[in-house]
Amino acid sequence: MKGALPVCADFLAKVGKKPASLQFVECKKVVAYGLAALESSYRVNGAHAAASEAYLVKIAQIPRLRFICCGWDSYPLKPGPRERYGDLHMDGYPYEISMSSGETLEKRWAAIPFFHVRVTVYLEEP
């Protein structure tokens, strides 16, 4: 059963045990795939990316980061409906979670200035 509509917040702080190196940047209302949504963004220094990836794999089963074309991404091998990124349920709502490096040719994570994490919750259904 769904609770009240979510409001912008540091969504990962609500889960608990968020690594200190995973820094909350902002939360804002967005339109994603044509639907109203809230999106919290985070960043983590490349030297601490492995710990943040492990945390997100544990709490939301995100796919492990893979180097695709021009950067690191948690995009799964076999994408499909609701299988693209990690999924976490809070207050009856599914939160979609992804992690990426942005464009880089760097293979050593510690040399990458920042990785980005996005947590999206949709406020309406298709």
XYZ file of N, CA and C in Angstrom, residues 12 19 21-23 40-58 60-68 71-76 84-87 96-103 109 112-120:
183
model
N 18.626 8.466 -0.031
C 19.505 7.413 0.487
C 19.742 7.553 1.990
N 27.289 5.527 2.823
C 28.699 5.884 3.018
C 28.870 7.403 3.093
N 31.200 9.147 2.092
C 31.793 9.666 0.854
C 30.751 9.873 -0.254
N 29.558 9.337 -0.083
C 28.477 9.508 -1.058
C 27.733 10.789 -0.698
N 28.092 11.874 -1.375
C 27.608 13.210 -1.027
C 26.304 13.557 -1.730
N 16.878 12.728 -6.751
C 17.973 13.122 -5.868
C 19.266 12.743 -6.563
N 20.236 13.655 -6.530
C 21.525 13.350 -7.140
C 22.620 13.398 -6.078
N 23.635 12.593 -6.332
C 24.749 12.418 -5.416
C 26.038 12.368 -6.234
N 27.161 12.560 -5.560
C 28.442 12.353 -6.208
C 29.387 11.704 -5.218
N 30.348 10.980 -5.777
C 31.337 10.306 -4.954
C 32.661 10.353 -5.703
N 33.728 10.691 -4.979
C 35.062 10.715 -5.554
C 35.412 9.313 -6.047
N 36.125 9.251 -7.178
C 36.491 7.959 -7.754
C 37.222 7.041 -6.801
N 38.001 7.612 -5.891
C 38.734 6.791 -4.922
C 37.794 6.037 -3.981
N 36.549 6.513 -3.835
C 35.576 5.885 -2.933
C 34.409 5.251 -3.694
N 34.509 5.202 -5.007
C 33.401 4.696 -5.822
C 33.087 3.226 -5.550
N 34.092 2.414 -5.306
C 33.853 0.980 -5.074
C 32.985 0.751 -3.839
N 33.211 1.509 -2.769
C 32.399 1.358 -1.558
C 30.960 1.792 -1.814
N 30.774 2.858 -2.583
C 29.412 3.312 -2.905
C 28.713 2.319 -3.812
N 29.448 1.760 -4.775
C 28.862 0.743 -5.650
C 28.415 -0.461 -4.811
N 29.251 -0.932 -3.900
C 28.909 -2.077 -3.050
C 27.660 -1.787 -2.220
N 27.564 -0.579 -1.685
C 26.383 -0.167 -0.907
C 25.122 -0.225 -1.778
N 25.196 0.310 -2.999
C 24.022 0.336 -3.880
C 23.649 -1.051 -4.382
N 24.642 -1.905 -4.587
C 24.358 -3.298 -4.958
C 23.613 -3.973 -3.809
N 24.042 -3.711 -2.588
C 23.429 -4.337 -1.413
C 21.996 -3.851 -1.172
N 19.951 -1.982 -3.289
C 19.031 -1.838 -4.425
C 19.350 -2.772 -5.593
N 20.303 -3.642 -5.417
C 20.673 -4.604 -6.443
C 20.986 -3.940 -7.791
N 21.678 -2.781 -7.768
C 22.057 -2.183 -9.050
C 23.028 -3.135 -9.733
N 23.034 -3.164 -11.056
C 24.050 -3.955 -11.749
C 25.435 -3.364 -11.466
N 26.441 -4.201 -11.381
C 27.809 -3.724 -11.173
C 28.200 -2.808 -12.335
N 29.010 -1.804 -12.041
C 29.442 -0.872 -13.076
C 30.259 -1.599 -14.147
N 29.976 -1.225 -15.396
C 30.718 -1.762 -16.540
C 31.158 -0.580 -17.392
N 32.293 -0.742 -18.055
C 32.736 0.304 -18.958
C 32.026 0.102 -20.285
N 31.238 1.099 -20.689
C 30.480 1.037 -21.938
C 30.870 2.258 -22.768
N 32.430 5.532 -20.766
C 32.302 5.765 -19.336
C 31.791 4.535 -18.611
N 31.731 4.647 -17.304
C 31.248 3.568 -16.439
C 29.767 3.762 -16.164
N 28.991 2.663 -16.188
C 27.550 2.768 -15.976
C 27.027 1.481 -15.363
N 25.930 1.600 -14.620
C 25.300 0.435 -13.985
C 24.218 -0.169 -14.870
N 24.264 0.129 -16.169
C 23.293 -0.409 -17.124
C 23.436 -1.929 -17.194
N 22.333 -2.692 -17.089
C 22.430 -4.164 -17.066
C 22.705 -4.763 -18.445
N 16.220 -1.862 -15.760
C 17.336 -1.066 -16.250
C 18.348 -0.770 -15.157
N 17.885 -0.339 -14.010
C 18.787 0.043 -12.937
C 18.347 -0.628 -11.644
N 18.964 -0.259 -10.546
C 18.579 -0.802 -9.249
C 17.195 -0.331 -8.843
N 16.581 -1.081 -7.974
C 15.223 -0.780 -7.541
C 15.159 -0.905 -6.022
N 14.118 4.219 -8.472
C 15.077 3.725 -9.451
C 16.442 4.327 -9.137
N 17.475 3.498 -9.083
C 18.802 3.956 -8.691
C 19.822 3.582 -9.758
N 20.642 4.560 -10.150
C 21.704 4.300 -11.123
C 22.990 4.979 -10.678
N 24.108 4.481 -11.209
C 25.420 5.048 -10.914
C 26.205 5.092 -12.204
N 26.923 6.184 -12.422
C 27.736 6.305 -13.632
C 28.898 7.262 -13.386
N 29.854 7.228 -14.309
C 31.017 8.097 -14.173
C 30.896 9.356 -15.002
N 30.009 9.403 -15.940
C 30.053 10.467 -16.926
C 31.078 10.072 -17.977
N 31.282 10.908 -18.963
C 32.175 10.567 -20.060
C 33.632 10.561 -19.604
N 39.361 3.740 -11.482
C 38.324 4.523 -10.809
C 38.910 5.649 -9.957
N 39.275 9.010 -11.570
C 38.072 9.704 -12.041
C 37.629 10.672 -10.942
N 37.489 11.956 -11.262
C 37.150 12.935 -10.217
C 35.853 12.591 -9.471
N 34.777 12.316 -10.199
C 33.509 12.004 -9.541
C 32.692 10.992 -10.323
N 32.027 10.123 -9.575
C 30.964 9.279 -10.110
C 29.660 9.930 -9.667
N 28.588 9.651 -10.393
C 27.291 10.253 -10.100
C 26.281 9.161 -9.798
N 25.436 9.421 -8.824
C 24.350 8.498 -8.460
C 23.052 9.277 -8.570
N 22.056 8.638 -9.158
C 20.739 9.258 -9.308
C 19.691 8.340 -8.699
N 18.808 8.911 -7.889
C 17.698 8.170 -7.289
C 16.419 8.873 -7.738
N 15.571 8.146 -8.473
C 14.370 8.724 -9.051
C 13.139 7.987 -8.537
